[in-house]
GROMACS .gro file of N, CA and C in nm:
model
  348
    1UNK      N    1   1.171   1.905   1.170
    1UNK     CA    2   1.179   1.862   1.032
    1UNK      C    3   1.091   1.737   1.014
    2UNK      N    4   1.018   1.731   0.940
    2UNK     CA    5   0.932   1.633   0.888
    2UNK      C    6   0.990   1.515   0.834
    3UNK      N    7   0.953   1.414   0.896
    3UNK     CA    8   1.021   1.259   0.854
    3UNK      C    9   0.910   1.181   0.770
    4UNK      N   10   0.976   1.151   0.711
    4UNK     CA   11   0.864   1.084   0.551
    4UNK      C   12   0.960   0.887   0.561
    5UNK      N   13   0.824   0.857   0.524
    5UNK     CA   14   0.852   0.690   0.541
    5UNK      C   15   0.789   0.629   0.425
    6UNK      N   16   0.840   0.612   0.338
    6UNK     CA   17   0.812   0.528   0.181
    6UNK      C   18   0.816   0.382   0.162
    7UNK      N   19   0.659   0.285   0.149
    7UNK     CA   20   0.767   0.140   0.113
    7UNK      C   21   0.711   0.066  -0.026
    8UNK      N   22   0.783   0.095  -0.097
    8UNK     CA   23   0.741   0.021  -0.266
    8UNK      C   24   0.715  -0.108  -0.188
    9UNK      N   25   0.570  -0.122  -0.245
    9UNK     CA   26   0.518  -0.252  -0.294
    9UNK      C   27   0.465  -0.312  -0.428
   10UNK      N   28   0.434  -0.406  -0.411
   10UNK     CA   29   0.343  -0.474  -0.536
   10UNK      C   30   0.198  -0.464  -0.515
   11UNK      N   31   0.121  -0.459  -0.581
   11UNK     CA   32  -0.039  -0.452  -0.608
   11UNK      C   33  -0.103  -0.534  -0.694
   12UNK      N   34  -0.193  -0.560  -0.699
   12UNK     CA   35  -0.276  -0.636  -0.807
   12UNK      C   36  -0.396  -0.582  -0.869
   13UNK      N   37  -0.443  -0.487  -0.997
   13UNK     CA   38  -0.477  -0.377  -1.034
   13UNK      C   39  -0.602  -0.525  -1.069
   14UNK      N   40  -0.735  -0.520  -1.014
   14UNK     CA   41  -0.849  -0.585  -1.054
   14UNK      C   42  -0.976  -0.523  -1.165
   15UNK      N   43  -0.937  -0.574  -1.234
   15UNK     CA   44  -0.950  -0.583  -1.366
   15UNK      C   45  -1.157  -0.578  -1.394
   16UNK      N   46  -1.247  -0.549  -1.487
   16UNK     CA   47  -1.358  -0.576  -1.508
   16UNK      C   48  -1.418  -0.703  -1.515
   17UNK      N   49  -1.325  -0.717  -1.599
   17UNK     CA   50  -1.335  -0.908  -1.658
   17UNK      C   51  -1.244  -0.972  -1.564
   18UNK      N   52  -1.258  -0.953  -1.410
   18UNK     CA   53  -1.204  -1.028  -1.339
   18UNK      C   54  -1.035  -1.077  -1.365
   19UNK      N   55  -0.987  -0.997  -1.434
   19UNK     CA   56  -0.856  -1.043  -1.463
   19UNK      C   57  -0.731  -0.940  -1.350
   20UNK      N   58  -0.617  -0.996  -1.284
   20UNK     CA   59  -0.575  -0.923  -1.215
   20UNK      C   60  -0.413  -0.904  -1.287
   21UNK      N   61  -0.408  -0.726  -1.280
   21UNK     CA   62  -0.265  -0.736  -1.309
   21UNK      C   63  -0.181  -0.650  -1.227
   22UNK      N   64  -0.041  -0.706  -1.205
   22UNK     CA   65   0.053  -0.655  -1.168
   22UNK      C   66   0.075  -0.485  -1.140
   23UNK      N   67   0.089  -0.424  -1.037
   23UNK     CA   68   0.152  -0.311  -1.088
   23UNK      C   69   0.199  -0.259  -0.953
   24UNK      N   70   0.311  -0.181  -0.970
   24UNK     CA   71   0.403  -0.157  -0.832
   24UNK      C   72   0.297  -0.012  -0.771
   25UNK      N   73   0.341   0.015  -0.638
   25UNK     CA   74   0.310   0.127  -0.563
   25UNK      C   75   0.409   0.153  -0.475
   26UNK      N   76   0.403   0.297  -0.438
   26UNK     CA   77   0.458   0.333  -0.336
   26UNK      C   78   0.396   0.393  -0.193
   27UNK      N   79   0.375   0.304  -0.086
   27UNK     CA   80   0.292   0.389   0.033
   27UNK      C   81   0.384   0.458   0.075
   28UNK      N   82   0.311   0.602   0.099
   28UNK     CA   83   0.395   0.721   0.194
   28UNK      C   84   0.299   0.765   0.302
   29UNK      N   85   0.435   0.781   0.365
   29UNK     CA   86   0.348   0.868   0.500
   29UNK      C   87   0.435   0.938   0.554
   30UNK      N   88   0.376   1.098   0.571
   30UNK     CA   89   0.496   1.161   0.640
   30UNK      C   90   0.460   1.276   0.747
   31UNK      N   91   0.546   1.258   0.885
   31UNK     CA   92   0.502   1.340   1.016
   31UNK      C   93   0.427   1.500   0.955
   32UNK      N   94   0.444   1.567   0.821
   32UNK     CA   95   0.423   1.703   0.819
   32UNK      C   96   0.224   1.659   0.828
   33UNK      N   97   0.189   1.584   0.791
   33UNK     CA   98   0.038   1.546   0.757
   33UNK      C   99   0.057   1.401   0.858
   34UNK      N  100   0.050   1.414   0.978
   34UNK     CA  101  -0.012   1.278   1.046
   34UNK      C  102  -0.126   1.176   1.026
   35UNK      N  103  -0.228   1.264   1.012
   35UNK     CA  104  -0.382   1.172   0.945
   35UNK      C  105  -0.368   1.147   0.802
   36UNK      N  106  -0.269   1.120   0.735
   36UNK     CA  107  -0.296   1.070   0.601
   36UNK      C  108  -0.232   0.951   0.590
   37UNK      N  109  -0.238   0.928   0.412
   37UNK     CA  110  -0.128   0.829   0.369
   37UNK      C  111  -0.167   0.850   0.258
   38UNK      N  112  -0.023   0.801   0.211
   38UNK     CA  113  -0.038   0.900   0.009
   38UNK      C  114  -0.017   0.714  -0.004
   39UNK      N  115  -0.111   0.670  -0.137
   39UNK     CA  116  -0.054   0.559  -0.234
   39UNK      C  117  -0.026   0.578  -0.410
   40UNK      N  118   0.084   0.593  -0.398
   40UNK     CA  119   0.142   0.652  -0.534
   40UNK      C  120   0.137   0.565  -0.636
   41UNK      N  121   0.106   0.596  -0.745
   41UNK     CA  122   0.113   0.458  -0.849
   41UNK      C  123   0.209   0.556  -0.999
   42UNK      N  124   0.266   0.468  -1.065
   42UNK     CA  125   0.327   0.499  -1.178
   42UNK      C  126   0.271   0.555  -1.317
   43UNK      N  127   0.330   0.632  -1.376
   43UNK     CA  128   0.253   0.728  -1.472
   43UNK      C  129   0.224   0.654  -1.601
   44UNK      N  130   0.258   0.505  -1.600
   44UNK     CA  131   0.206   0.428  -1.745
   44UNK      C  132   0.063   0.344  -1.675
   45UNK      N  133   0.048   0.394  -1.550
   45UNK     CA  134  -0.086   0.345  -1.502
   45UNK      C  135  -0.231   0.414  -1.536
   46UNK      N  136  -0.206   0.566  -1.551
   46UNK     CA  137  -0.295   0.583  -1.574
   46UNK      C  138  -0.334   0.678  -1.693
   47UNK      N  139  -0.451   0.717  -1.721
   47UNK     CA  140  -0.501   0.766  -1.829
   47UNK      C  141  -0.451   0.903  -1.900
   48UNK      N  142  -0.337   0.930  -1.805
   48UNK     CA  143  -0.287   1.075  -1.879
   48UNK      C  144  -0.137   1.079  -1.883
   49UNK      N  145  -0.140   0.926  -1.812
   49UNK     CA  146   0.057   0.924  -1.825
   49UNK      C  147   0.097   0.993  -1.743
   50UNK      N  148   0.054   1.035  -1.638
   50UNK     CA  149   0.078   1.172  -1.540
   50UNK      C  150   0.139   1.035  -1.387
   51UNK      N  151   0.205   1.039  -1.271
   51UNK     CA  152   0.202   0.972  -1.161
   51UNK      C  153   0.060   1.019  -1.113
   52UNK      N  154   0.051   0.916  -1.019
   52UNK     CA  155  -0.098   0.912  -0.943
   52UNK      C  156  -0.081   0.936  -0.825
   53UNK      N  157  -0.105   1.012  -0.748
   53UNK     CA  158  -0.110   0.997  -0.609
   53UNK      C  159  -0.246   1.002  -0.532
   54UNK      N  160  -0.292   0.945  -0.456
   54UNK     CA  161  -0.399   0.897  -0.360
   54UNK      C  162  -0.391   0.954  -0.255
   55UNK      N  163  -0.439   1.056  -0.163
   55UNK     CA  164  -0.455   1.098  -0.045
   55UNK      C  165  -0.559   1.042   0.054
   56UNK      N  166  -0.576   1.002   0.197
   56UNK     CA  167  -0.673   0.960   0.255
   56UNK      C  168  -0.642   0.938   0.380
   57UNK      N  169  -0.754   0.934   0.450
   57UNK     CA  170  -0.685   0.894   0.628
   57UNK      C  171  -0.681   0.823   0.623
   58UNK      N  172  -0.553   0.801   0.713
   58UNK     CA  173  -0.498   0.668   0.784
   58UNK      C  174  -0.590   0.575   0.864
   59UNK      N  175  -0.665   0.625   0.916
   59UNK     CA  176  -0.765   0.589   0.987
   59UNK      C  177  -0.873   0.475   0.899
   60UNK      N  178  -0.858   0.527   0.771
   60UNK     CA  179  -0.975   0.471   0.681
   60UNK      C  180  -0.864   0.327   0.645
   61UNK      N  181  -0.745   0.380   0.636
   61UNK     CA  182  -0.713   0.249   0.586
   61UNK      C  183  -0.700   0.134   0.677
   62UNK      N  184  -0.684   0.166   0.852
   62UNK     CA  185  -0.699   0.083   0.938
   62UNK      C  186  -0.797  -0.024   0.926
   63UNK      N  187  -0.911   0.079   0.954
   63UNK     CA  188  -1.053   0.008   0.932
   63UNK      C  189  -1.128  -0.039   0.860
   64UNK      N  190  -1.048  -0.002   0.731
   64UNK     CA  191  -1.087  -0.103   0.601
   64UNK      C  192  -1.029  -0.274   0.581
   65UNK      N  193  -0.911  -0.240   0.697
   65UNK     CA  194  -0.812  -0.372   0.661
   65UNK      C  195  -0.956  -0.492   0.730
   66UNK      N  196  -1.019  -0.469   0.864
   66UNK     CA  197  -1.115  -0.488   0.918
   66UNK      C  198  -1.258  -0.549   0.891
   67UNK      N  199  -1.313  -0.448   0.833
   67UNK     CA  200  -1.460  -0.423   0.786
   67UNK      C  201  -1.502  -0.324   0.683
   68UNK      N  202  -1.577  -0.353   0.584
   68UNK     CA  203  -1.543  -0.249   0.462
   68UNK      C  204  -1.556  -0.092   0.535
   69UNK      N  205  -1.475  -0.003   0.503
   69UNK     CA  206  -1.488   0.156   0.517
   69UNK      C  207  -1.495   0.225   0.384
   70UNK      N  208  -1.516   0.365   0.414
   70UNK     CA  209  -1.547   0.459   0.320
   70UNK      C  210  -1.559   0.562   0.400
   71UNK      N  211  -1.460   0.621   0.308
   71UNK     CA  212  -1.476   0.819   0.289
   71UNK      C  213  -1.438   0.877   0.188
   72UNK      N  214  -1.531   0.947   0.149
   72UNK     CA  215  -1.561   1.026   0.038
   72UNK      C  216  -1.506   0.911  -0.110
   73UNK      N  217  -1.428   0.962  -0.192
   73UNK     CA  218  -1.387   0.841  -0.323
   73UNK      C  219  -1.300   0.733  -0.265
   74UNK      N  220  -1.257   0.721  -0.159
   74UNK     CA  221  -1.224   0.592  -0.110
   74UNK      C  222  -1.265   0.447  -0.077
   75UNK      N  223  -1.287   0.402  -0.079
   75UNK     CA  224  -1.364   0.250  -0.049
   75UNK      C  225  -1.242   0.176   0.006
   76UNK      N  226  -1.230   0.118   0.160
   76UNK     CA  227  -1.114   0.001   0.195
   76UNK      C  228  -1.220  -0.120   0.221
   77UNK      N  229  -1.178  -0.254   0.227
   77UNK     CA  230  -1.254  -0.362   0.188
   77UNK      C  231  -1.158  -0.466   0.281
   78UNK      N  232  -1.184  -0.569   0.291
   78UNK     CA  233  -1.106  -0.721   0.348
   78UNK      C  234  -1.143  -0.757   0.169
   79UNK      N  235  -1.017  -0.881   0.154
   79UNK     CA  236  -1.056  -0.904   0.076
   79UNK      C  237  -0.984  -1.085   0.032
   80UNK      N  238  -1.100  -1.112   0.109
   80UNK     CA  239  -1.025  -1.293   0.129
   80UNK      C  240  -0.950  -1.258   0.242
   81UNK      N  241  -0.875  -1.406   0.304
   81UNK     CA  242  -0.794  -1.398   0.420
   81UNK      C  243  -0.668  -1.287   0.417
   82UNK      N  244  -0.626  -1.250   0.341
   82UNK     CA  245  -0.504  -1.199   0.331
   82UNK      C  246  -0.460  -1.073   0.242
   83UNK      N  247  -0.581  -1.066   0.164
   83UNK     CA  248  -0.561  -0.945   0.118
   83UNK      C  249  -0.642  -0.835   0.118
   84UNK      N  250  -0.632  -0.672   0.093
   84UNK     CA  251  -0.684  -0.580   0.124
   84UNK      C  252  -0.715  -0.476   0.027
   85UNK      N  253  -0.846  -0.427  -0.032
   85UNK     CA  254  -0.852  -0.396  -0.195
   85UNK      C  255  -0.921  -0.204  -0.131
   86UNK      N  256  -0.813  -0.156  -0.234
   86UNK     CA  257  -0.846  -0.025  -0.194
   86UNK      C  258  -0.931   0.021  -0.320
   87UNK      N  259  -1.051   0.073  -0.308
   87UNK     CA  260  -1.113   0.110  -0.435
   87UNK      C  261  -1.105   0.306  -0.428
   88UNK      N  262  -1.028   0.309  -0.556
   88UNK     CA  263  -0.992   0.466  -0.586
   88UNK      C  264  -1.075   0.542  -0.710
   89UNK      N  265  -1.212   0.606  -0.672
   89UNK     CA  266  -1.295   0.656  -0.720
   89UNK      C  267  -1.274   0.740  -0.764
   90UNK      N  268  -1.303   0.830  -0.948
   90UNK     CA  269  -1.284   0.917  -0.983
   90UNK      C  270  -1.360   0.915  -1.079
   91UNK      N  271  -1.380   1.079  -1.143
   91UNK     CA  272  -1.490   1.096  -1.224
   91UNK      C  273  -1.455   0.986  -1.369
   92UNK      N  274  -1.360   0.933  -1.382
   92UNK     CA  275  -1.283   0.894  -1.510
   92UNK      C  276  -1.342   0.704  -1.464
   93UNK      N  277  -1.344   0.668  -1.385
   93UNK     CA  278  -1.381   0.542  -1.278
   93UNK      C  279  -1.345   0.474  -1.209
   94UNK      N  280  -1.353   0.366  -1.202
   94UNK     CA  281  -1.306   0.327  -1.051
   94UNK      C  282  -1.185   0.240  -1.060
   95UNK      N  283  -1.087   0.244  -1.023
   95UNK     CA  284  -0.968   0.153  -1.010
   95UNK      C  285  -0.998   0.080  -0.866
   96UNK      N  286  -0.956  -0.050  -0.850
   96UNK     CA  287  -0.974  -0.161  -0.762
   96UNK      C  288  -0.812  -0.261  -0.744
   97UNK      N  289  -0.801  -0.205  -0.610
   97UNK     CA  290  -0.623  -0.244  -0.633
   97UNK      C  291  -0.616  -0.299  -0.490
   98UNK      N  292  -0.588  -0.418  -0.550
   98UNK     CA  293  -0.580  -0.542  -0.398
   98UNK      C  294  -0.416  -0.535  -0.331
   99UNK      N  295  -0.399  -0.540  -0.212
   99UNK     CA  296  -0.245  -0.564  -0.193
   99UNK      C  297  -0.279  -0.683  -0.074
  100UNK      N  298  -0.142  -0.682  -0.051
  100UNK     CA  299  -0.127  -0.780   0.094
  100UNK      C  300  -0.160  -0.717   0.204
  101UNK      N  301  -0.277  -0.796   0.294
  101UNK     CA  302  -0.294  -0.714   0.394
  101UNK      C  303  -0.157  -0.684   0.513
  102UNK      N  304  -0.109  -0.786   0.507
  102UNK     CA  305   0.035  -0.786   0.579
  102UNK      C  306   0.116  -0.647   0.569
  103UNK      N  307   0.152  -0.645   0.418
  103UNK     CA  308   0.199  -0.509   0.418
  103UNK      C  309   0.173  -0.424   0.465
  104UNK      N  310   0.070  -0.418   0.403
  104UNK     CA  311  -0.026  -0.249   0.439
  104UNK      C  312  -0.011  -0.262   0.626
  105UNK      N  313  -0.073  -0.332   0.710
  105UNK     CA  314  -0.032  -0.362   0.847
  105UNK      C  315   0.106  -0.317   0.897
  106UNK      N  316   0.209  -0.349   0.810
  106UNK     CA  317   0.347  -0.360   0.876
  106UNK      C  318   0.328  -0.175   0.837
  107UNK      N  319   0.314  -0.186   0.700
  107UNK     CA  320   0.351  -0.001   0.649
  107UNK      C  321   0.256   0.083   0.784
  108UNK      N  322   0.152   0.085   0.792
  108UNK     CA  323   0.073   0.127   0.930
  108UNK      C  324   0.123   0.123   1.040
  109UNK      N  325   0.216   0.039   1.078
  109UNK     CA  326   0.281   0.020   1.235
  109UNK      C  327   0.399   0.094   1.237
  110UNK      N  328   0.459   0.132   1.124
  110UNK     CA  329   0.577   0.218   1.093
  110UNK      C  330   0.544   0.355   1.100
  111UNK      N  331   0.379   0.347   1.029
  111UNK     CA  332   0.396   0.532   1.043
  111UNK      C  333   0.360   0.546   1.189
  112UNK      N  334   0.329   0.468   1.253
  112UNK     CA  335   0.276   0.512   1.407
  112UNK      C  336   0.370   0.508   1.489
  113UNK      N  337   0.488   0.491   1.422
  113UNK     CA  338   0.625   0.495   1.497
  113UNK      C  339   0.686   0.603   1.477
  114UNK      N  340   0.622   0.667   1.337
  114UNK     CA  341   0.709   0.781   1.282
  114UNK      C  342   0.629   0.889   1.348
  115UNK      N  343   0.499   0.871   1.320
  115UNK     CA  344   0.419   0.962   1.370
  115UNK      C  345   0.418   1.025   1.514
  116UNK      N  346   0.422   0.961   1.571
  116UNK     CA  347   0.423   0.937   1.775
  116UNK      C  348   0.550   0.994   1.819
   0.00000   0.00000   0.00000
């Protein structure tokens, strides 16, 4: 049976005009898909009122915490000492959503506990 590991966080949705706002997420990760990680965002976030979900390797998000990565509409980044900006590419454009790199770290060490 497939074990799924969820941890609501906070985000900081970076703005055009440099302005940053608030908005919650949920990272998932679950043993049925080992190489991924879903980042879920709420349905007054985006342009159709619909929830959002984000698919991508795990792998990308390691190595973004790092040194900028990329695969395919993904972009992971460093971003200042402490935080970590995932850029989520779509034909509609680009959302730029900073979190704590801490988190994202701790959420990563959990799925490799779940995963393994």
């Amino acid at each position: 049976m497939p074990i799924t590991l969820e941890q609501a966080t906070g985000a900081r949705l970076l703005t055009a005009d440099e302005q940053e706002l608030a908005v919650p997420a949920t990272l998932r990760y679950t043993s049925a898909d080992p190489q991924s990680v879903h980042f879920v965002f709420p349905p007054w976030i985006s342009l159709d009122g619909e929830e959002v979900t984000w698919r991508f390797a795990r792998v990308l998000l390691e190595q973004g915490m790092q040194t900028p990565a990329v695969l395919g509409n993904v972009h992971v980044r460093p971003y200042g000492p402490a935080r970590t900006v995932v850029e989520l590419r779509a034909e509609e454009g680009v959302a730029a959503v900073a979190f704590a790199t801490s988190v994202l770290r701790r959420f990563l060490v959990s799925s490799l506990r779940v995963g393994d």
